[in-house]
Every structure is written in structure tokens, then in C-alpha cells.
Coordinates of C-alpha atoms in Angstrom, one line a residue:
M1 CA -54.6 107.1 327.1
N2 CA -51.3 108.5 328.5
K3 CA -48.7 106.1 328.8
I4 CA -45.0 106.2 330.2
N5 CA -42.5 104.2 328.0
Y6 CA -39.6 104.2 330.2
V7 CA -37.7 106.8 332.5
D8 CA -34.1 107.4 332.4
I9 CA -32.6 109.4 335.7
C10 CA -29.5 111.6 336.1
C11 CA -28.3 111.8 339.7
G12 CA -24.9 112.8 341.5
L13 CA -22.8 110.2 343.1
N14 CA -20.9 112.7 345.1
W15 CA -21.6 115.8 346.9
G16 CA -23.0 118.0 343.7
D17 CA -21.3 119.8 341.2
E18 CA -20.7 116.9 339.2
A19 CA -21.6 117.8 335.6
K20 CA -25.3 116.6 335.8
G21 CA -26.6 119.7 333.5
K22 CA -23.9 118.5 330.9
I23 CA -25.3 114.9 330.9
I24 CA -29.0 116.0 330.8
A25 CA -28.2 118.1 328.0
E26 CA -26.5 115.5 326.0
L27 CA -29.5 113.5 326.4
A28 CA -32.1 116.0 326.0
K29 CA -30.5 116.9 322.4
T30 CA -31.2 113.3 321.2
N31 CA -35.1 114.4 320.8
E32 CA -35.6 111.0 322.5
Y33 CA -37.4 112.5 325.6
N34 CA -41.2 113.9 325.9
F35 CA -40.6 115.3 329.5
V36 CA -37.5 116.5 331.6
C37 CA -38.6 116.6 334.8
R38 CA -36.9 118.1 338.2
W39 CA -37.8 116.4 341.3
A40 CA -36.5 117.9 344.4
G41 CA -34.8 120.7 345.6
G42 CA -35.0 124.5 344.8
S43 CA -32.9 127.0 343.4
N44 CA -29.9 126.1 346.0
A45 CA -28.6 123.9 342.9
G46 CA -27.2 125.2 339.5
H47 CA -26.8 123.4 336.3
T48 CA -24.4 124.5 333.4
V49 CA -25.2 124.1 329.9
Y50 CA -23.6 124.6 326.6
I51 CA -25.2 125.5 323.4
N52 CA -23.2 126.2 320.2
G53 CA -20.3 127.4 322.3
K54 CA -22.5 129.8 324.8
K55 CA -22.6 129.0 328.3
Y56 CA -26.2 129.0 330.0
K57 CA -26.9 128.5 333.7
T58 CA -30.3 127.5 335.5
H59 CA -30.9 126.7 339.1
L60 CA -34.5 125.2 339.4
I61 CA -35.9 125.2 336.0
P62 CA -34.9 121.7 334.3
C63 CA -32.5 121.8 331.4
G64 CA -34.9 120.4 328.9
I65 CA -36.3 123.8 328.3
F66 CA -32.8 124.6 326.3
Y67 CA -34.1 121.9 323.9
N68 CA -37.8 122.7 323.4
I69 CA -38.8 120.0 325.7
S70 CA -41.5 120.1 328.2
S71 CA -39.9 120.8 331.5
I72 CA -41.8 120.1 334.9
I73 CA -40.9 121.0 338.2
G74 CA -42.2 118.4 340.6
P75 CA -44.1 118.3 343.9
D76 CA -41.0 117.9 346.2
C77 CA -39.4 121.1 345.0
V78 CA -39.7 124.3 346.6
I79 CA -39.6 127.7 344.8
N80 CA -38.9 131.0 345.5
I81 CA -41.1 133.4 343.3
N82 CA -38.1 135.8 342.5
S83 CA -35.7 133.4 341.7
F84 CA -38.1 131.4 339.4
N85 CA -39.2 134.9 337.8
R86 CA -35.5 135.9 337.4
E87 CA -35.0 132.3 335.6
I88 CA -38.0 132.9 333.6
E89 CA -36.8 136.3 332.2
Y90 CA -33.4 135.2 331.7
L91 CA -34.7 132.2 329.6
K92 CA -37.0 134.7 327.5
E93 CA -34.0 137.2 327.1
N94 CA -32.1 134.2 325.5
G95 CA -35.1 132.9 323.3
F96 CA -36.3 129.9 324.7
N97 CA -40.1 129.0 324.9
T98 CA -41.0 129.4 328.8
D99 CA -44.5 128.0 327.9
L100 CA -42.9 124.6 328.0
I101 CA -42.2 125.0 331.8
K102 CA -44.9 123.4 334.3
I103 CA -44.9 123.1 337.9
S104 CA -46.9 120.8 340.2
E105 CA -49.6 122.5 342.1
N106 CA -48.1 120.4 345.4
A107 CA -44.8 122.1 345.2
H108 CA -44.4 124.7 348.1
L109 CA -43.4 128.3 348.3
I110 CA -40.2 129.8 349.7
T111 CA -40.9 132.9 351.6
D112 CA -38.9 135.9 352.6
E113 CA -39.3 134.7 356.1
H114 CA -37.9 131.3 355.3
I115 CA -34.5 133.3 353.2
E116 CA -34.1 135.3 356.6
E117 CA -34.5 132.5 359.0
D118 CA -32.2 130.4 356.7
K119 CA -29.7 133.3 357.1
L120 CA -29.7 133.4 360.8
K121 CA -29.8 129.9 362.0
Y122 CA -28.5 127.8 359.3
K123 CA -25.1 129.4 358.6
S124 CA -23.2 127.0 360.7
Q125 CA -24.1 124.1 358.4
G126 CA -23.0 126.1 355.0
T127 CA -26.4 126.7 353.9
T128 CA -26.7 128.7 350.6
A129 CA -29.3 130.8 352.2
Q130 CA -32.0 130.2 349.9
G131 CA -34.7 129.5 352.6
I132 CA -34.8 125.7 351.5
A133 CA -34.6 124.0 354.8
P134 CA -37.2 126.3 356.7
C135 CA -39.5 125.6 353.7
Y136 CA -39.1 121.6 354.0
R137 CA -39.7 122.1 357.9
D138 CA -43.1 123.7 357.2
K139 CA -43.9 121.2 354.4
Y140 CA -43.4 118.8 356.7
G141 CA -45.0 120.5 359.6
R142 CA -48.0 120.6 357.5
V143 CA -48.0 124.5 357.4
G144 CA -46.4 125.5 354.4
K145 CA -47.8 127.3 351.5
Q146 CA -48.1 125.3 348.0
I147 CA -47.8 126.6 344.7
K148 CA -51.8 126.1 344.2
D149 CA -52.5 128.9 346.4
I150 CA -50.5 131.3 344.6
E151 CA -52.2 133.4 341.7
Y152 CA -49.1 134.2 340.0
F153 CA -48.1 130.4 339.2
K154 CA -51.7 129.5 338.0
K155 CA -50.5 129.8 334.5
Y156 CA -47.6 127.3 335.1
I157 CA -49.7 124.6 336.9
W158 CA -48.9 121.0 335.6
D159 CA -51.7 118.7 334.9
N160 CA -49.9 115.9 336.7
K161 CA -49.5 113.8 333.3
L162 CA -46.5 112.2 332.0
S163 CA -46.2 110.4 328.4
G164 CA -43.9 108.5 326.1
N165 CA -40.3 108.8 327.3
V166 CA -39.3 110.8 330.5
L167 CA -35.8 111.9 331.7
C168 CA -35.3 112.9 335.4
E169 CA -32.8 115.5 336.3
G170 CA -31.5 115.4 340.0
A171 CA -30.2 118.1 341.7
Q172 CA -26.8 118.2 344.2
G173 CA -25.7 114.5 344.9
F174 CA -25.9 111.3 346.8
W175 CA -23.7 112.7 349.9
L176 CA -25.7 115.5 350.3
D177 CA -29.0 113.5 350.6
I178 CA -31.2 114.1 353.9
N179 CA -30.8 110.2 354.9
Q180 CA -27.5 109.2 353.2
G181 CA -25.2 112.4 353.7
N182 CA -23.1 113.5 356.7
Y183 CA -25.9 114.9 358.9
P184 CA -26.5 117.8 359.7
Y185 CA -24.3 118.7 356.8
V186 CA -26.7 117.8 354.0
T187 CA -29.5 119.1 352.2
S188 CA -32.9 119.2 353.2
S189 CA -34.5 116.9 350.3
T190 CA -34.0 113.4 348.7
T191 CA -31.5 113.5 345.9
L192 CA -31.5 109.7 345.4
P193 CA -33.1 108.4 342.1
Y194 CA -36.1 106.8 344.2
G195 CA -37.1 110.3 344.9
A196 CA -37.9 110.8 341.3
C197 CA -40.9 108.7 341.8
S198 CA -42.7 111.3 343.4
L199 CA -43.2 112.8 340.0
G200 CA -46.0 109.7 339.7
F201 CA -44.7 106.8 338.0
S202 CA -43.5 103.5 339.1
P203 CA -40.2 102.6 339.8
K204 CA -40.5 99.7 337.4
L205 CA -40.5 102.1 334.6
I206 CA -36.9 103.2 335.4
R207 CA -34.8 102.1 332.5
K208 CA -31.2 103.6 333.0
I209 CA -29.8 105.8 335.8
Y210 CA -27.0 107.9 334.9
G211 CA -24.5 108.5 337.8
A212 CA -22.3 111.7 337.5
S213 CA -19.0 112.1 339.4
K214 CA -15.6 113.9 338.7
I215 CA -12.3 112.4 338.5
Y216 CA -11.8 114.1 342.1
D217 CA -14.2 114.8 344.9
T218 CA -15.2 118.5 345.5
R219 CA -17.6 119.8 348.2
S220 CA -19.2 123.3 348.6
G221 CA -19.9 124.4 352.2
I222 CA -19.3 123.2 355.6
D223 CA -18.4 119.4 356.1
P224 CA -16.1 117.9 358.8
D225 CA -15.1 115.3 356.0
F226 CA -13.7 118.2 354.1
P227 CA -11.6 119.9 356.8
E228 CA -9.9 123.3 356.4
E229 CA -6.6 121.6 356.0
L230 CA -7.4 120.2 352.4
L231 CA -6.6 124.2 351.5
N232 CA -3.3 123.9 352.6
D233 CA -2.5 121.2 350.0
E234 CA -0.6 122.5 347.1
E235 CA -1.7 119.8 344.7
L236 CA -5.2 120.2 346.0
L237 CA -5.2 124.1 345.3
L238 CA -3.8 123.3 341.7
I239 CA -7.0 121.3 341.0
I240 CA -9.2 124.1 342.3
K241 CA -7.3 126.7 340.3
E242 CA -7.3 124.4 337.0
G243 CA -10.7 123.0 337.6
K244 CA -12.3 126.3 338.2
E245 CA -13.9 125.0 341.1
Y246 CA -16.3 127.5 342.2
G247 CA -20.2 127.0 342.7
T248 CA -22.7 127.7 340.3
T249 CA -25.2 129.2 342.7
T250 CA -22.6 130.7 345.4
N251 CA -19.6 131.4 343.7
R252 CA -17.8 130.0 346.8
M253 CA -14.5 127.7 346.3
R254 CA -15.1 124.2 346.5
K255 CA -13.0 122.3 348.7
V256 CA -11.4 119.5 346.8
N257 CA -9.9 116.2 347.7
W258 CA -8.8 112.9 346.0
L259 CA -11.8 110.6 344.7
N260 CA -12.9 108.5 347.3
I261 CA -13.3 105.3 345.7
D262 CA -15.0 103.3 348.6
K263 CA -17.6 106.3 348.8
L264 CA -18.1 106.3 345.0
I265 CA -18.7 102.3 344.9
K266 CA -21.5 102.8 347.7
S267 CA -23.2 105.6 346.1
I268 CA -23.2 103.7 342.8
N269 CA -24.8 100.5 344.6
I270 CA -27.3 102.3 346.7
S271 CA -28.5 104.5 343.7
G272 CA -28.7 101.9 341.3
T273 CA -26.5 103.3 338.8
T274 CA -26.3 101.6 335.4
D275 CA -24.2 104.1 333.5
V276 CA -21.0 106.1 335.4
V277 CA -20.0 109.2 333.9
I278 CA -16.5 110.5 335.4
S279 CA -15.8 114.1 334.0
K280 CA -13.1 116.5 334.6
I281 CA -10.1 113.9 333.7
D282 CA -8.6 116.6 331.4
V283 CA -8.0 118.4 334.5
L284 CA -5.8 115.9 336.3
D285 CA -4.2 115.0 332.8
K286 CA -2.7 118.5 332.6
L287 CA -1.4 118.5 336.3
K288 CA -0.1 115.3 335.6
K289 CA -1.5 114.4 339.1
F290 CA -3.1 111.1 339.3
K291 CA -4.3 109.8 342.9
V292 CA -7.4 108.2 344.4
I293 CA -8.4 107.4 347.9
Y294 CA -9.1 103.7 348.5
E295 CA -9.4 101.8 351.6
K296 CA -8.9 104.8 353.4
K297 CA -5.2 105.2 351.8
I298 CA -4.3 107.7 349.0
K299 CA -3.1 105.7 345.8
S300 CA -0.9 106.9 342.9
F301 CA -0.6 106.2 339.4
D302 CA 2.0 107.2 336.6
S303 CA -0.9 108.2 334.3
L304 CA -4.4 108.8 333.6
E305 CA -4.7 105.3 331.9
D306 CA -3.3 103.6 334.7
M307 CA -5.7 105.5 337.1
K308 CA -8.7 104.7 334.7
D309 CA -7.7 101.1 334.6
F310 CA -7.7 100.8 338.4
I311 CA -11.2 102.6 338.6
N312 CA -12.8 100.2 336.0
N313 CA -11.5 97.2 337.3
I314 CA -12.6 98.1 341.0
L315 CA -16.4 99.1 339.8
N316 CA -16.4 96.2 337.5
K317 CA -15.8 94.0 340.6
S318 CA -17.8 95.9 342.9
C319 CA -21.0 97.5 341.1
S320 CA -23.0 94.8 339.6
N321 CA -25.4 97.1 338.1
V322 CA -22.9 99.2 336.0
E323 CA -23.1 98.7 332.4
K324 CA -20.6 101.2 331.2
V325 CA -18.1 103.6 332.6
I326 CA -17.8 107.0 330.6
Y327 CA -15.0 109.3 331.0
S328 CA -15.4 113.1 329.9
N329 CA -12.4 115.6 329.0
N330 CA -14.4 118.2 327.4
V331 CA -16.5 120.8 329.6
E332 CA -19.2 121.4 326.9
F333 CA -20.4 117.8 326.3
V334 CA -20.1 114.6 327.2
D335 CA -20.8 111.1 324.7
V336 CA -23.4 109.3 326.7

């Protein structure tokens, strides 16, 4: 009998681009997990991992593939056959075992028509033009095409069984969630941890939720909460340059702002995050710029340690689920 021991989840606490791939990679390399699963979204997301100093990128396929772990694409994901095939070929060329990749038969197919519609209709909302929104619309309108109906995907069909220890890989971030984000400047799927249960397990099995954040906020695409005026701020432009803030999928320059502590508290509490992982602290340390937004005001600090102490104290007071806060200053790995 198949039995799940526990489920750990990694989700984004901001607007995506929070180093979730790095966290997933560190967890996966422990050999603790039997499955790594993606629960929603499509190739509009991008995860970057480093193995022996070499950079690898995926957009849809879970990071477990880099560590010889069964990698599942779940039923609430949407798949473009060409993008998927490119990832498969990329992984094969780099020596990874693509036989470990399986897809839920209920995942939906992104068509060429979806992509063309996305380019024409959703440009004003900062779309990645991957056909994501039109595909989800057809899914919920019950007129979409499922993977089980496509001959190409037959060899990848997942048997819907999970067992042992499961790691769930989130895409994008809390403030891009279709329900929690600044609608309509959001993605078309659920980015919060509860969405992972669509893979077929009880929420009672969730052991830990790793919430990923940067030490400053970044946003790809259009959002009134990130006005164009931010690009006129010399300090924020320095962060963009030093932090190499360009999207994994689109290569678009991200807008940057100081870390909004009030939003971070909300995303931690609603997501149920137990372990907060804050990356890119090396960027601010190098620039010697230490600021956050708290209670709608910018608060400055004399040192990185002062800033970290402030964040730790606020989260300790405001987030009862949090067991630890981890800071990362390395682009390749984080000690989780």
C-alpha cells in the first residue's frame, strides 16, 4: 500500500523570483524525498539551480530532475508541447534522466491559439505571452484539452500515486496569486500552498512550508504597486544592476523596491510558512544600503545586522507559525 509520510512545500512570499529553485535544490539533494511535484502554472515561471558551479534552468519541469528524483507535473498545471519538448531535450543534452518526469493526465494543453490570444489581449497586464490565461479560461469553462487526449504525452502519464516523502515546488509568488494578488495584475493559478493539495493529498500531511523572499522586493511585468517612477530611484537602480534583476523566462528588467514588511507578514501568515528563507542579502551588504518599508514608511538602518535584527523581531512578534528565519548570501545554495 502506498503511503505518504509527510509533505514539505516551498512557495514564494513576494512576486516570484525569490530563489525557490535554490531552496528546492538544497532540499532535494538531501535524498530525503521520493517525489518533487509542481502543482500549478506553466512555462511562465522559471527556476535556476547550480550544480557543481554550473547553472541550469527549468520553466515547468520540477527541480527534482536534477537530483534523480521522480518529478511530477500536477493536474492544475498547463503545458505547451513545444516548450515542454525543449526542456526535455535540454535535460537530455545535459545528462539528466527524463524518464523520471511524469504528468497528471488532467493537466491542460496550451494551444497555439492560446498563445496568439495572450499576445493580443493580455499585453496590458504584463503577460509573458505563454498562453497561460487563455488556457486556464478554457479549463474552467470546461472546453479545454487535457494531456490524456494528446498522443505525444502518453509515455509521460503519471499513475496518480505518491508515497514516502513529498516535496512540492511552487511557482511565482504569493502576491501573484489569482485570489490574493493585485487583480488583474496577477497570474491565472493558485500560488499558495493549499493549491499543492490538488496533487492528491490531505493538508494534514503538510509538515513544513518554506517561504522564499528576497531582502528587497522585485516585480516583473506591470503592476500599479510598482510604478515606473521606481526606475528613477538611483539606489534602486543600483540594486537592479548589482542583483542582476532580470527575469529567468522573459529576461525583462524587474522593478525593485525596498522590502515591504507589512506585506511579508501577511504572506507568511496566510501561507502558513514555518521556515522563512530570505536571499540576496549580499546585494544590500555590498551596496551598504539597508532599508525596508514598514507601516507605509521607509525605515533605514546603519548595518545589515541591524536590519536583520529588526526583521527577526517583527516576524517573531507577528508570525506565530514561523520556526526559523534563514538569510542567504550565496547565489548557488542556501543552508535550509
